[in-house]
Amino acid sequence: MSDDADAVLGTHLQELRRGSVVLASLLACRRPRYGYALLTTLAEAGITTEANTLYPLLRRLEGQGLLTSTWRTEEPRPRKYYETTELGVQTADRLHSEWLALGAGYTDLRKADT
Amino acid sequence: MSTLTERYIAEVIRRLPDGQSDDISLEIAAIIDDMVAAELHSPGDGTAAPDPDSAERAVLGRLGDPAALARRYSGARPYLIGPEAYPVWARVLRWLLPIVGVLAALASGIIYVATAPQAELGGLIGEVVSGTLSALLWVFAAWTLIVTIVERSTPVGARSAFAKSTIWDPSELDHPRVRPDTRIDAIVSLNLLALLAAVPFVPSTFLYIGHLNGGEPLVNPDIPTVWLAGYLLLIGALALVQVWRLARPASSRWRVAIEVVTDVVFGAFLTVLVLSQDSVIHPDIVSAGQDDLSTAAIRWSVIATIWVIVIWDQTETLRAHRRNTATAL
């Protein structure tokens, strides 16, 4: 693939993944997780994201009432844990349904005319 | 926490509102600690475990420019006018700038003529250009600032006050769009007519030739008043047609016919005026001692120029009518 084609693919992949980190974070934080643990959990699930993107995103989701946060100081170093709220769970369910519907739609399109 | 990490956090925090800075400061410190610990345990590039300083630098490198991280935390928009507000911003400017430009030009011109001891063309042009330009810049800057402030004060994710409704109604197509150049053309024509109307009253000092006729008007004062009245009357009629175009830009056959007839009558009037009078221009301005041949040459050149302008104007009028009729279909 040429450099131009790689750049185009990179742009489309970024567009495709843009909303997936939100859903992944809401699903992963159904049990409390601190920032770095969430980053590694997402990476293990195949949803790669940069630290400098994820942490501001968590704060934004908290501001929207989809996550809640608490500082835990009993550990060797203080950590901020994020947990999905009831509204966050409902939002994640809706997003997940949409994701599955999109996946099914793509599959149908791939099968069509082949 | 090392000095390097402290400096990195300070660079992020100084770009954030005070209310957020303490919590974000603690959070970034915790994140860096965790990432450095992970880097020391298993370096990202698969090489041997680095020393703490190298690990810290690698982590800070991955977190990236502190200014960019601060922008992500604060939700600051990295643009002046965003895509939601842009259509309204641009549309208001398209209306505002021409109106303010015309008003500023008129005001500058009137103030100059009223206050200058002896009005001259160069001084008038300078005043009008500088007054208009400064007014346009102020309006552009003020409107842009208003939109920017409103947009910056709208929380991320909330609907902008300048956002257009996304619902578009096909009934907008019921009334054909009028080409904006109809209005612009009318405004330009009105300005030219105002200049033509002023010609009989402009003193020669205005064009720096006051020494030729003692600062009297440019036109011959011996031309009977009835000609001057007719001249102003016809210009008034032409101006009325342009006001009609301004108020109702949609083209109509009636108006085009009236426009063409008025233009041709005005051309014929000027032709008769030039042919019937010894000199339309003030006789002291016309150089003395000209023979009959050169006087006739000047006279017929003026008449030719009048009709070139009249014919060109009719061609443009008819072409604009055809364009507008085609757009309206």
Short mmCIF file of C-alpha atoms in Angstrom, two decimals:
data_model
loop_
_atom_site.label_atom_id
_atom_site.label_comp_id
_atom_site.label_asym_id
_atom_site.label_seq_id
_atom_site.Cartn_x
_atom_site.Cartn_y
_atom_site.Cartn_z
CA MET A 1 0.00 0.00 0.00
CA SER A 2 1.38 3.44 -0.91
CA ASP A 3 1.97 6.17 1.66
CA ASP A 4 -1.09 8.07 0.41
CA ALA A 5 -3.29 4.98 0.68
CA ASP A 6 -1.93 4.35 4.20
CA ALA A 7 -2.75 7.92 5.19
CA VAL A 8 -6.29 7.59 3.83
CA LEU A 9 -6.78 4.26 5.61
CA GLY A 10 -5.42 5.77 8.83
CA THR A 11 -7.94 8.62 8.64
CA HIS A 12 -10.86 6.23 8.08
CA LEU A 13 -9.71 3.91 10.89
CA GLN A 14 -9.54 6.90 13.23
CA GLU A 15 -13.08 7.89 12.22
CA LEU A 16 -14.31 4.33 12.71
CA ARG A 17 -12.73 3.99 16.16
CA ARG A 18 -13.58 7.47 17.42
CA GLY A 19 -16.79 6.45 19.19
CA SER A 20 -15.65 2.95 20.12
CA VAL A 21 -13.44 4.15 23.01
CA VAL A 22 -16.46 5.71 24.74
CA LEU A 23 -18.46 2.47 24.58
CA ALA A 24 -15.43 0.41 25.62
CA SER A 25 -14.75 2.69 28.62
CA LEU A 26 -18.39 2.58 29.77
CA LEU A 27 -18.41 -1.22 29.51
CA ALA A 28 -15.00 -1.67 31.20
CA CYS A 29 -15.85 0.69 34.08
CA ARG A 30 -18.94 -1.24 35.13
CA ARG A 31 -16.54 -2.23 37.89
CA PRO A 32 -14.30 0.53 39.25
CA ARG A 33 -10.98 0.99 37.40
CA TYR A 34 -8.21 3.52 37.67
CA GLY A 35 -6.87 5.22 34.58
CA TYR A 36 -3.82 3.12 33.70
CA ALA A 37 -5.63 -0.15 34.47
CA LEU A 38 -8.39 0.90 32.10
CA LEU A 39 -5.83 1.75 29.41
CA THR A 40 -4.29 -1.75 29.63
CA THR A 41 -7.75 -3.40 29.82
CA LEU A 42 -8.78 -1.66 26.60
CA ALA A 43 -5.46 -2.55 24.92
CA GLU A 44 -5.93 -6.23 25.87
CA ALA A 45 -9.43 -6.08 24.38
CA GLY A 46 -7.90 -4.84 21.12
CA ILE A 47 -9.18 -1.30 21.52
CA THR A 48 -6.02 0.73 21.37
CA THR A 49 -6.08 4.31 22.52
CA GLU A 50 -3.50 6.84 23.66
CA ALA A 51 -3.24 7.85 27.32
CA ASN A 52 -3.47 11.53 26.39
CA THR A 53 -6.81 10.84 24.68
CA LEU A 54 -8.32 8.46 27.24
CA TYR A 55 -7.89 10.44 30.47
CA PRO A 56 -9.46 13.70 29.27
CA LEU A 57 -12.24 11.57 27.75
CA LEU A 58 -12.94 9.95 31.15
CA ARG A 59 -13.33 13.39 32.73
CA ARG A 60 -15.70 14.44 29.94
CA LEU A 61 -17.81 11.31 30.47
CA GLU A 62 -17.84 12.09 34.17
CA GLY A 63 -19.03 15.60 33.40
CA GLN A 64 -21.86 14.11 31.32
CA GLY A 65 -22.95 11.95 34.26
CA LEU A 66 -21.97 8.67 32.57
CA LEU A 67 -19.08 7.94 34.95
CA THR A 68 -18.40 8.76 38.57
CA SER A 69 -14.95 9.01 40.17
CA THR A 70 -13.43 8.50 43.63
CA TRP A 71 -9.88 8.90 44.89
CA ARG A 72 -8.48 5.91 46.78
CA THR A 73 -5.56 6.74 49.02
CA GLU A 74 -5.20 3.44 50.87
CA GLU A 75 -2.94 2.04 48.11
CA PRO A 76 0.83 2.76 47.85
CA ARG A 77 0.05 5.65 45.49
CA PRO A 78 -3.25 7.58 45.30
CA ARG A 79 -5.39 6.61 42.31
CA LYS A 80 -8.56 7.91 40.83
CA TYR A 81 -11.12 5.18 40.14
CA TYR A 82 -13.86 5.59 37.58
CA GLU A 83 -17.14 3.69 37.67
CA THR A 84 -20.04 3.64 35.22
CA THR A 85 -23.22 5.24 36.57
CA GLU A 86 -26.76 3.94 35.99
CA LEU A 87 -27.15 6.45 33.16
CA GLY A 88 -23.79 5.29 31.80
CA VAL A 89 -24.97 1.65 31.83
CA GLN A 90 -28.13 2.59 29.92
CA THR A 91 -26.11 4.62 27.44
CA ALA A 92 -23.65 1.75 26.99
CA ASP A 93 -26.55 -0.67 26.32
CA ARG A 94 -27.94 1.64 23.63
CA LEU A 95 -24.52 2.15 22.07
CA HIS A 96 -23.82 -1.58 22.15
CA SER A 97 -27.13 -2.39 20.43
CA GLU A 98 -26.29 0.17 17.77
CA TRP A 99 -22.81 -1.32 17.38
CA LEU A 100 -24.25 -4.83 16.91
CA ALA A 101 -26.78 -3.52 14.39
CA LEU A 102 -24.01 -1.80 12.44
CA GLY A 103 -21.91 -4.97 12.53
CA ALA A 104 -24.84 -6.99 11.22
CA GLY A 105 -25.42 -4.44 8.52
CA TYR A 106 -21.79 -4.56 7.39
CA THR A 107 -21.91 -8.36 7.33
CA ASP A 108 -25.06 -8.32 5.19
CA LEU A 109 -23.48 -5.85 2.81
CA ARG A 110 -20.36 -8.01 2.48
CA LYS A 111 -22.48 -11.09 1.78
CA ALA A 112 -24.65 -9.30 -0.76
CA ASP A 113 -23.70 -9.64 -4.45
CA THR A 114 -20.95 -12.21 -3.72
CA MET B 1 7.80 13.02 41.86
CA SER B 2 10.78 14.21 39.81
CA THR B 3 11.43 17.79 38.80
CA LEU B 4 10.78 16.89 35.16
CA THR B 5 7.33 15.47 35.93
CA GLU B 6 6.55 18.48 38.14
CA ARG B 7 7.48 20.81 35.29
CA TYR B 8 5.35 18.81 32.84
CA ILE B 9 2.32 18.95 35.17
CA ALA B 10 2.87 22.66 35.79
CA GLU B 11 2.88 23.26 32.01
CA VAL B 12 -0.49 21.48 31.74
CA ILE B 13 -2.07 23.10 34.80
CA ARG B 14 -1.14 26.69 33.94
CA ARG B 15 -3.37 26.37 30.85
CA LEU B 16 -6.43 25.14 32.79
CA PRO B 17 -9.11 26.98 34.78
CA ASP B 18 -8.32 27.20 38.52
CA GLY B 19 -11.31 25.08 39.52
CA GLN B 20 -9.99 22.00 37.68
CA SER B 21 -6.27 22.30 38.20
CA ASP B 22 -5.80 20.59 41.60
CA ASP B 23 -7.70 17.42 40.72
CA ILE B 24 -6.16 17.14 37.25
CA SER B 25 -2.71 17.76 38.71
CA LEU B 26 -3.11 14.80 41.09
CA GLU B 27 -4.58 12.65 38.33
CA ILE B 28 -1.75 13.31 35.87
CA ALA B 29 0.83 12.64 38.61
CA ALA B 30 -0.84 9.29 39.35
CA ILE B 31 -1.02 8.42 35.64
CA ILE B 32 2.67 9.23 35.10
CA ASP B 33 3.63 7.16 38.17
CA ASP B 34 1.66 4.16 36.85
CA MET B 35 3.02 4.53 33.33
CA VAL B 36 6.63 4.88 34.53
CA ALA B 37 6.22 1.80 36.77
CA ALA B 38 4.86 -0.15 33.79
CA GLU B 39 7.68 1.13 31.56
CA LEU B 40 10.31 -0.01 34.07
CA HIS B 41 8.62 -3.40 34.36
CA SER B 42 8.22 -4.01 30.63
CA PRO B 43 9.49 -1.28 28.29
CA GLY B 44 7.18 -0.50 25.42
CA ASP B 45 9.76 -1.05 22.68
CA GLY B 46 10.77 -4.51 23.93
CA THR B 47 14.36 -3.55 24.83
CA ALA B 48 16.03 -4.09 28.22
CA ALA B 49 14.49 -2.32 31.23
CA PRO B 50 15.51 1.34 31.12
CA ASP B 51 16.66 3.49 34.02
CA PRO B 52 13.97 5.60 35.78
CA ASP B 53 15.01 8.83 34.02
CA SER B 54 14.74 7.29 30.56
CA ALA B 55 11.43 5.64 31.49
CA GLU B 56 10.06 8.97 32.70
CA ARG B 57 11.14 10.73 29.50
CA ALA B 58 9.59 7.97 27.38
CA VAL B 59 6.28 8.28 29.30
CA LEU B 60 6.21 12.08 29.03
CA GLY B 61 6.96 11.69 25.32
CA ARG B 62 3.93 9.40 24.97
CA LEU B 63 1.70 11.85 26.85
CA GLY B 64 2.86 14.47 24.37
CA ASP B 65 2.85 18.24 24.29
CA PRO B 66 1.47 19.56 27.61
CA ALA B 67 -0.37 22.33 25.75
CA ALA B 68 -2.22 19.73 23.66
CA LEU B 69 -3.04 17.67 26.77
CA ALA B 70 -4.37 20.82 28.51
CA ARG B 71 -6.57 21.53 25.46
CA ARG B 72 -8.02 18.02 25.67
CA TYR B 73 -8.73 18.40 29.38
CA SER B 74 -10.31 21.82 29.06
CA GLY B 75 -12.22 20.93 25.89
CA ALA B 76 -10.87 24.10 24.25
CA ARG B 77 -11.66 24.26 20.56
CA PRO B 78 -8.55 24.58 18.38
CA TYR B 79 -10.27 26.97 15.96
CA LEU B 80 -11.70 30.47 15.96
CA ILE B 81 -15.10 29.89 14.33
CA GLY B 82 -16.38 26.32 14.44
CA PRO B 83 -18.39 24.48 11.79
CA GLU B 84 -21.69 24.96 13.67
CA ALA B 85 -21.39 28.74 13.93
CA TYR B 86 -19.64 29.33 10.60
CA PRO B 87 -22.75 29.54 8.33
CA VAL B 88 -24.39 32.18 10.55
CA TRP B 89 -21.10 34.07 10.98
CA ALA B 90 -20.53 34.15 7.21
CA ARG B 91 -24.13 35.06 6.33
CA VAL B 92 -24.23 37.99 8.78
CA LEU B 93 -20.92 39.25 7.42
CA ARG B 94 -22.23 39.04 3.84
CA TRP B 95 -25.08 41.38 4.83
CA LEU B 96 -23.28 43.51 7.38
CA LEU B 97 -20.12 44.41 5.46
CA PRO B 98 -21.79 45.94 2.36
CA ILE B 99 -24.28 47.94 4.48
CA VAL B 100 -21.60 49.22 6.86
CA GLY B 101 -19.27 49.89 3.92
CA VAL B 102 -21.83 52.09 2.13
CA LEU B 103 -22.85 53.91 5.33
CA ALA B 104 -19.22 54.51 6.33
CA ALA B 105 -18.33 55.77 2.83
CA LEU B 106 -21.30 58.17 2.84
CA ALA B 107 -20.59 59.40 6.38
CA SER B 108 -16.87 59.89 5.65
CA GLY B 109 -17.64 61.77 2.43
CA ILE B 110 -20.29 64.02 4.02
CA ILE B 111 -18.10 64.82 7.03
CA TYR B 112 -15.14 65.64 4.76
CA VAL B 113 -17.15 67.90 2.43
CA ALA B 114 -18.83 69.61 5.40
CA THR B 115 -15.68 70.24 7.40
CA ALA B 116 -12.87 70.71 4.85
CA PRO B 117 -12.13 74.40 4.10
CA GLN B 118 -11.89 73.53 0.40
CA ALA B 119 -13.03 70.04 -0.66
CA GLU B 120 -10.76 68.33 -3.21
CA LEU B 121 -10.99 64.97 -4.98
CA GLY B 122 -7.81 63.48 -3.47
CA GLY B 123 -8.83 64.45 0.05
CA LEU B 124 -12.33 63.01 -0.46
CA ILE B 125 -10.97 59.70 -1.82
CA GLY B 126 -8.52 59.44 1.09
CA GLU B 127 -11.18 60.14 3.72
CA VAL B 128 -13.72 57.75 2.16
CA VAL B 129 -11.21 54.91 1.71
CA SER B 130 -9.72 55.20 5.21
CA GLY B 131 -13.13 55.67 6.88
CA THR B 132 -14.66 52.72 5.02
CA LEU B 133 -11.71 50.39 5.62
CA SER B 134 -11.55 51.12 9.35
CA ALA B 135 -15.33 50.66 9.71
CA LEU B 136 -15.19 47.32 7.85
CA LEU B 137 -12.30 46.09 10.00
CA TRP B 138 -14.08 47.11 13.23
CA VAL B 139 -17.32 45.41 12.21
CA PHE B 140 -15.50 42.24 11.10
CA ALA B 141 -13.51 42.09 14.33
CA ALA B 142 -16.50 42.86 16.60
CA TRP B 143 -18.81 40.27 15.00
CA THR B 144 -16.07 37.63 14.96
CA LEU B 145 -15.34 38.35 18.64
CA ILE B 146 -19.03 38.03 19.59
CA VAL B 147 -19.34 34.66 17.83
CA THR B 148 -16.06 33.43 19.32
CA ILE B 149 -17.07 34.41 22.88
CA VAL B 150 -20.52 32.80 22.58
CA GLU B 151 -19.00 29.65 21.12
CA ARG B 152 -16.27 29.44 23.77
CA SER B 153 -18.85 29.86 26.55
CA THR B 154 -21.01 27.02 25.19
CA PRO B 155 -20.16 23.75 26.98
CA VAL B 156 -18.70 20.92 24.86
CA GLY B 157 -21.52 18.81 23.45
CA ALA B 158 -24.18 21.51 24.05
CA ARG B 159 -25.98 23.06 21.09
CA SER B 160 -24.39 26.31 19.95
CA ALA B 161 -26.60 29.42 20.01
CA PHE B 162 -25.49 30.04 16.41
CA ALA B 163 -26.15 26.51 15.19
CA LYS B 164 -28.61 26.40 12.33
CA SER B 165 -31.52 24.02 12.60
CA THR B 166 -30.61 20.78 10.85
CA ILE B 167 -34.19 20.42 9.62
CA TRP B 168 -34.41 21.75 6.09
CA ASP B 169 -37.81 22.36 4.59
CA PRO B 170 -38.23 21.80 0.83
CA SER B 171 -40.68 24.76 0.83
CA GLU B 172 -37.54 26.94 0.73
CA LEU B 173 -37.42 26.03 -2.96
CA ASP B 174 -40.93 27.43 -3.57
CA HIS B 175 -39.55 30.94 -3.97
CA PRO B 176 -36.60 31.08 -6.37
CA ARG B 177 -33.46 32.60 -4.94
CA VAL B 178 -32.63 36.05 -6.20
CA ARG B 179 -29.10 36.42 -7.41
CA PRO B 180 -27.34 38.67 -4.85
CA ASP B 181 -25.57 40.52 -7.67
CA THR B 182 -28.90 42.21 -8.56
CA ARG B 183 -28.81 44.13 -5.27
CA ILE B 184 -25.08 44.82 -5.51
CA ASP B 185 -25.54 46.10 -9.08
CA ALA B 186 -28.37 48.38 -7.92
CA ILE B 187 -26.24 49.82 -5.09
CA VAL B 188 -23.33 50.48 -7.47
CA SER B 189 -25.70 52.12 -10.00
CA LEU B 190 -27.21 54.38 -7.30
CA ASN B 191 -23.73 55.53 -6.29
CA LEU B 192 -22.82 56.31 -9.92
CA LEU B 193 -26.11 58.23 -10.40
CA ALA B 194 -25.38 60.25 -7.23
CA LEU B 195 -21.99 61.16 -8.70
CA LEU B 196 -23.60 62.14 -12.04
CA ALA B 197 -26.20 64.28 -10.23
CA ALA B 198 -23.42 66.10 -8.35
CA VAL B 199 -21.42 66.99 -11.53
CA PRO B 200 -23.19 70.34 -12.31
CA PHE B 201 -22.59 71.55 -8.75
CA VAL B 202 -18.98 70.44 -8.26
CA PRO B 203 -16.57 73.40 -8.17
CA SER B 204 -13.48 73.22 -10.38
CA THR B 205 -11.27 73.41 -7.26
CA PHE B 206 -12.42 69.86 -6.52
CA LEU B 207 -10.40 68.63 -9.53
CA TYR B 208 -7.47 70.96 -8.87
CA ILE B 209 -8.31 73.18 -11.88
CA GLY B 210 -9.82 76.07 -9.90
CA HIS B 211 -7.23 78.45 -11.34
CA LEU B 212 -8.82 78.08 -14.81
CA ASN B 213 -12.24 79.50 -13.97
CA GLY B 214 -11.88 80.98 -10.51
CA GLY B 215 -13.38 77.97 -8.72
CA GLU B 216 -16.72 78.12 -10.54
CA PRO B 217 -18.68 74.93 -11.43
CA LEU B 218 -17.32 72.50 -14.04
CA VAL B 219 -20.33 72.93 -16.37
CA ASN B 220 -21.16 75.97 -18.43
CA PRO B 221 -23.27 78.38 -16.27
CA ASP B 222 -24.94 79.73 -19.47
CA ILE B 223 -26.83 76.44 -20.09
CA PRO B 224 -30.54 77.22 -19.47
CA THR B 225 -31.95 75.97 -16.16
CA VAL B 226 -34.53 73.85 -17.96
CA TRP B 227 -31.71 71.59 -19.21
CA LEU B 228 -30.37 71.21 -15.67
CA ALA B 229 -33.87 70.41 -14.37
CA GLY B 230 -34.35 67.81 -17.11
CA TYR B 231 -30.96 66.28 -16.38
CA LEU B 232 -31.75 65.91 -12.66
CA LEU B 233 -35.27 64.65 -13.42
CA LEU B 234 -33.96 61.88 -15.67
CA ILE B 235 -31.31 60.90 -13.11
CA GLY B 236 -34.11 60.76 -10.52
CA ALA B 237 -36.10 58.43 -12.81
CA LEU B 238 -33.05 56.17 -13.29
CA ALA B 239 -32.50 56.17 -9.50
CA LEU B 240 -36.13 55.15 -8.90
CA VAL B 241 -35.64 52.13 -11.18
CA GLN B 242 -32.56 51.13 -9.17
CA VAL B 243 -34.47 51.55 -5.87
CA TRP B 244 -37.14 49.28 -7.38
CA ARG B 245 -34.43 46.70 -8.20
CA LEU B 246 -33.10 47.01 -4.65
CA ALA B 247 -36.51 46.54 -3.03
CA ARG B 248 -37.68 43.77 -5.39
CA PRO B 249 -34.67 42.11 -7.00
CA ALA B 250 -36.72 39.49 -8.84
CA SER B 251 -36.49 40.36 -12.52
CA SER B 252 -39.62 41.36 -14.51
CA ARG B 253 -40.15 42.19 -18.19
CA TRP B 254 -41.92 45.43 -17.29
CA ARG B 255 -39.03 46.69 -15.25
CA VAL B 256 -36.45 45.72 -17.85
CA ALA B 257 -38.49 47.57 -20.49
CA ILE B 258 -38.73 50.69 -18.28
CA GLU B 259 -35.00 50.47 -17.51
CA VAL B 260 -34.06 50.24 -21.19
CA VAL B 261 -36.40 53.07 -22.23
CA THR B 262 -35.20 55.39 -19.43
CA ASP B 263 -31.55 54.70 -20.30
CA VAL B 264 -32.10 55.40 -24.02
CA VAL B 265 -34.06 58.59 -23.25
CA PHE B 266 -31.21 59.75 -20.98
CA GLY B 267 -28.66 59.03 -23.73
CA ALA B 268 -30.78 60.93 -26.28
CA PHE B 269 -31.20 63.84 -23.83
CA LEU B 270 -27.41 64.12 -23.32
CA THR B 271 -26.84 63.91 -27.09
CA VAL B 272 -29.27 66.76 -27.78
CA LEU B 273 -27.70 68.76 -24.93
CA VAL B 274 -24.17 68.37 -26.33
CA LEU B 275 -25.31 69.20 -29.88
CA SER B 276 -27.49 72.18 -28.95
CA GLN B 277 -25.13 74.00 -26.61
CA ASP B 278 -21.92 75.79 -27.59
CA SER B 279 -20.09 74.18 -24.74
CA VAL B 280 -21.32 71.93 -21.94
CA ILE B 281 -18.07 72.34 -20.03
CA HIS B 282 -17.34 75.75 -18.46
CA PRO B 283 -15.86 77.84 -21.31
CA ASP B 284 -12.90 79.02 -19.19
CA ILE B 285 -11.83 75.40 -18.64
CA VAL B 286 -11.89 74.58 -22.36
CA SER B 287 -8.60 75.90 -23.65
CA ALA B 288 -8.97 79.11 -25.66
CA GLY B 289 -8.21 79.32 -29.34
CA GLN B 290 -9.50 75.88 -30.36
CA ASP B 291 -10.57 75.70 -33.99
CA ASP B 292 -13.96 74.43 -35.12
CA LEU B 293 -12.54 71.06 -36.18
CA SER B 294 -11.16 70.15 -32.77
CA THR B 295 -14.35 71.40 -31.06
CA ALA B 296 -16.42 69.17 -33.35
CA ALA B 297 -14.07 66.23 -32.72
CA ILE B 298 -14.48 66.63 -28.93
CA ARG B 299 -18.25 66.98 -29.30
CA TRP B 300 -18.66 63.81 -31.41
CA SER B 301 -16.24 61.88 -29.16
CA VAL B 302 -18.44 62.76 -26.17
CA ILE B 303 -21.57 61.64 -28.08
CA ALA B 304 -19.88 58.38 -29.13
CA THR B 305 -18.88 57.74 -25.51
CA ILE B 306 -22.45 58.38 -24.31
CA TRP B 307 -23.86 55.80 -26.74
CA VAL B 308 -21.14 53.21 -26.08
CA ILE B 309 -22.10 53.43 -22.38
CA VAL B 310 -25.85 53.30 -23.13
CA ILE B 311 -25.51 50.26 -25.45
CA TRP B 312 -23.19 48.44 -23.02
CA ASP B 313 -25.63 49.16 -20.16
CA GLN B 314 -28.56 47.74 -22.17
CA THR B 315 -26.57 44.62 -23.06
CA GLU B 316 -25.73 44.06 -19.37
CA THR B 317 -29.37 44.70 -18.33
CA LEU B 318 -30.71 42.17 -20.83
CA ARG B 319 -28.03 39.57 -19.94
CA ALA B 320 -28.82 39.95 -16.21
CA HIS B 321 -32.55 39.57 -16.97
CA ARG B 322 -31.85 36.37 -18.93
CA ARG B 323 -29.66 34.99 -16.11
CA ASN B 324 -32.28 35.76 -13.44
CA THR B 325 -35.06 34.27 -15.56
CA ALA B 326 -32.99 31.10 -16.01
CA THR B 327 -32.31 30.91 -12.24
CA ALA B 328 -35.98 31.33 -11.44
CA LEU B 329 -36.97 28.31 -13.54
#
